[in-house]
PDB file of C-alpha atoms in Angstrom:
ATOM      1  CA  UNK A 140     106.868  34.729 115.016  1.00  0.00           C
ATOM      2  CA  UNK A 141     105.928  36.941 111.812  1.00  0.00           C
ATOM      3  CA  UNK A 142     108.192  39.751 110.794  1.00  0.00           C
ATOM      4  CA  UNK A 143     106.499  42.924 108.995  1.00  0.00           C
ATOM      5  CA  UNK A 144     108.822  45.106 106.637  1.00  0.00           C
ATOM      6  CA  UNK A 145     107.503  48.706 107.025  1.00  0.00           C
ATOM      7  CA  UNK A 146     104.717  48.379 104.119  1.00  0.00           C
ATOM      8  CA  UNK A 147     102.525  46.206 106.217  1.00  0.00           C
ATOM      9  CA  UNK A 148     101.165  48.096 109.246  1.00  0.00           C
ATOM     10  CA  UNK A 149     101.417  45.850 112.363  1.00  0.00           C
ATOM     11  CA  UNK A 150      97.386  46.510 113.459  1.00  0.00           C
ATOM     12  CA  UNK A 151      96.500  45.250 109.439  1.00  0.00           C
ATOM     13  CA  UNK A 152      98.620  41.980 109.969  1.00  0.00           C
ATOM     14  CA  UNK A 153      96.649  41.397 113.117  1.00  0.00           C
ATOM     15  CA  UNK A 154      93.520  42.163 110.886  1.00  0.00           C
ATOM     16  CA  UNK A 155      94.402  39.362 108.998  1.00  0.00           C
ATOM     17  CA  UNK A 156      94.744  36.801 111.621  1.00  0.00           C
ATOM     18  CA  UNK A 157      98.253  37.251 112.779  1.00  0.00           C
ATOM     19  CA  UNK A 158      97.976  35.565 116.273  1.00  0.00           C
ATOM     20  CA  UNK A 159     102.128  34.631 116.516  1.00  0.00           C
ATOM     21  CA  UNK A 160     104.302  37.203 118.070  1.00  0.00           C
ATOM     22  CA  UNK A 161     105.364  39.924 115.847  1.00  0.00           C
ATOM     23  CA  UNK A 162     108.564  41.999 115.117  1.00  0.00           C
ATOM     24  CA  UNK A 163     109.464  44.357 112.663  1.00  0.00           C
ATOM     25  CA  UNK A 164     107.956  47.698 111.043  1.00  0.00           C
ATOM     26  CA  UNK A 165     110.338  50.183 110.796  1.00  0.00           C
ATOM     27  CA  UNK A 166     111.411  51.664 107.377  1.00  0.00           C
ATOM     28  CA  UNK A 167     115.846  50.918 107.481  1.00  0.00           C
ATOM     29  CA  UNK A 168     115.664  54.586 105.580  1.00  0.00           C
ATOM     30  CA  UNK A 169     114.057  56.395 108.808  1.00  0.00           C
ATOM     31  CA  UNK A 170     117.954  55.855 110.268  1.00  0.00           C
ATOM     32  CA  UNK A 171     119.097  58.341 107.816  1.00  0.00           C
ATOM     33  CA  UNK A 172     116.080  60.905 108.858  1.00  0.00           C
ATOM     34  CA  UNK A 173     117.259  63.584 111.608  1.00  0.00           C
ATOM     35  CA  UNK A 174     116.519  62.305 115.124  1.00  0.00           C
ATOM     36  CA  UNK A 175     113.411  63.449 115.822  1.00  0.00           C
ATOM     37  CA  UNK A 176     111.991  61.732 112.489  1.00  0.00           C
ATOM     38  CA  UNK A 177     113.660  58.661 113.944  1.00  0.00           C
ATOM     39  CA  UNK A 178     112.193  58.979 118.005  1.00  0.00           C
ATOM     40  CA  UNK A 179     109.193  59.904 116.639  1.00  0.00           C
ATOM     41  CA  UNK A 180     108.636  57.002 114.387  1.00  0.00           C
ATOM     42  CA  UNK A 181     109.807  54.642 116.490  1.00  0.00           C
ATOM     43  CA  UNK A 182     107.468  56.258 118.979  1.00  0.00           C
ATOM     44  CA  UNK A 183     104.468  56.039 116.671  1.00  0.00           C
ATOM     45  CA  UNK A 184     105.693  52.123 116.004  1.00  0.00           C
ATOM     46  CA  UNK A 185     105.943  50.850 120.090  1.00  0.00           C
ATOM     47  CA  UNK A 186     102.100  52.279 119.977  1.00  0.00           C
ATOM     48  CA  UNK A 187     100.956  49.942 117.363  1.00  0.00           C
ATOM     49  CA  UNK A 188     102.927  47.398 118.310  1.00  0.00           C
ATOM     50  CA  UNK A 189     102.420  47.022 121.697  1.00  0.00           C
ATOM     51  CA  UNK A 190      98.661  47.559 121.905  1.00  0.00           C
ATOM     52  CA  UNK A 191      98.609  43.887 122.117  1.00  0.00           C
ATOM     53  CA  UNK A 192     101.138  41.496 123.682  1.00  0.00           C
ATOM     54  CA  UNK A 193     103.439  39.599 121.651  1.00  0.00           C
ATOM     55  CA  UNK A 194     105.604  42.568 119.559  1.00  0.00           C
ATOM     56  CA  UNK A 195     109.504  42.698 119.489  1.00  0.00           C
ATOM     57  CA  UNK A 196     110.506  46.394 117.965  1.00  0.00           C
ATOM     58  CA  UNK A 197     112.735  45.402 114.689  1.00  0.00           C
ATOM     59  CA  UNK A 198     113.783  47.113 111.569  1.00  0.00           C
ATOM     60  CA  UNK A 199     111.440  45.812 108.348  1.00  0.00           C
ATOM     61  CA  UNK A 200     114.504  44.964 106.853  1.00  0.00           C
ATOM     62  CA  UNK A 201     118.263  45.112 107.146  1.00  0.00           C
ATOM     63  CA  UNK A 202     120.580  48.333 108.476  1.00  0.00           C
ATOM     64  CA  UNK A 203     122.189  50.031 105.205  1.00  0.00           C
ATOM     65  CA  UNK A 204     125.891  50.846 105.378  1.00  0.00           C
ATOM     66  CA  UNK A 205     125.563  54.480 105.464  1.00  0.00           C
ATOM     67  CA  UNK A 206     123.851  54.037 108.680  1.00  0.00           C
ATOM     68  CA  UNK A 207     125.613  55.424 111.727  1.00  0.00           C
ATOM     69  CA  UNK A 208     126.029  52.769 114.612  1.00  0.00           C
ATOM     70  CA  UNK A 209     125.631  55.775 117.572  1.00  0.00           C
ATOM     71  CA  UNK A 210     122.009  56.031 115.687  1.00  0.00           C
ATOM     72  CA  UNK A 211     121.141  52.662 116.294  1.00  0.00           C
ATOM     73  CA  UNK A 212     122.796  52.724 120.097  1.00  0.00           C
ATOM     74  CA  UNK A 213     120.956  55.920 120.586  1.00  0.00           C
ATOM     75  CA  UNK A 214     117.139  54.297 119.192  1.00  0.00           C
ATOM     76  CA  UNK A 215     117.977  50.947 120.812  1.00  0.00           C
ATOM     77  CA  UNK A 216     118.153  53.122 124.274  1.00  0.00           C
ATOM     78  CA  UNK A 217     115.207  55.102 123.187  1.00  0.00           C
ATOM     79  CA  UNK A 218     113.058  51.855 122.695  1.00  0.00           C
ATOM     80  CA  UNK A 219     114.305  50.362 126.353  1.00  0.00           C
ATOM     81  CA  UNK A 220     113.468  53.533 127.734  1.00  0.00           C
ATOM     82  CA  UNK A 221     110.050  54.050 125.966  1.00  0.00           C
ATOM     83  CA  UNK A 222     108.388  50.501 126.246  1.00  0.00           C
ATOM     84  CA  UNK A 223     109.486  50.577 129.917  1.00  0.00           C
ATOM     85  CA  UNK A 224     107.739  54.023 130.735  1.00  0.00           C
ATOM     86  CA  UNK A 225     104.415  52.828 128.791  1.00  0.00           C
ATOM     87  CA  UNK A 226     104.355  49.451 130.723  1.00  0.00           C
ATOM     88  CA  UNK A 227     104.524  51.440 133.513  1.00  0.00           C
ATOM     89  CA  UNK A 228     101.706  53.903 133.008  1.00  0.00           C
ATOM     90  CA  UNK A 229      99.776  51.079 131.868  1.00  0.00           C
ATOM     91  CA  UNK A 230     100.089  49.372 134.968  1.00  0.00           C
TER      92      UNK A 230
END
């Protein structure tokens, strides 16, 4: 597994010959954006990501303190909920 920090865009690590699975990509300082920012972000990121099997959703890096846990209990439900609906269209 390979873990990208949000600099490295997840289709430009495949570019390079990333075969392994692949987690990461969001910037920790979207969490402090308002939630739309955040949904839409993490929207734009499941796209990338799971274009191609193998991708876990992740933070690039660690949570901050001044990070509100109901934000990440709020995009951790909004990635279940997301991924599941695009599997299912895709099916």
């Amino acid at each position: 597994m390979v873990g990208l920090d949000w600099r490295l865009p997840i289709q430009k690590a495949r570019a390079l010959g990333v075969s392994k699975a692949i987690q990461g990509n969001l910037d920790p300082a979207v969490l402090l954006a308002p939630w739309k920012v955040i949904q839409e972000k993490a929207a734009a990121i499941l796209d990338e990501g799971m274009a191609q099997p193998g991708y876990i959703f992740n933070l690039g890096h660690g949570v901050t303190p001044d990070v509100r846990p109901e934000t990440l209990k709020r995009l951790t439900a909004f990635i279940h909920e997301y991924s599941e609906r695009k599997q299912q269209e895709e099916a």
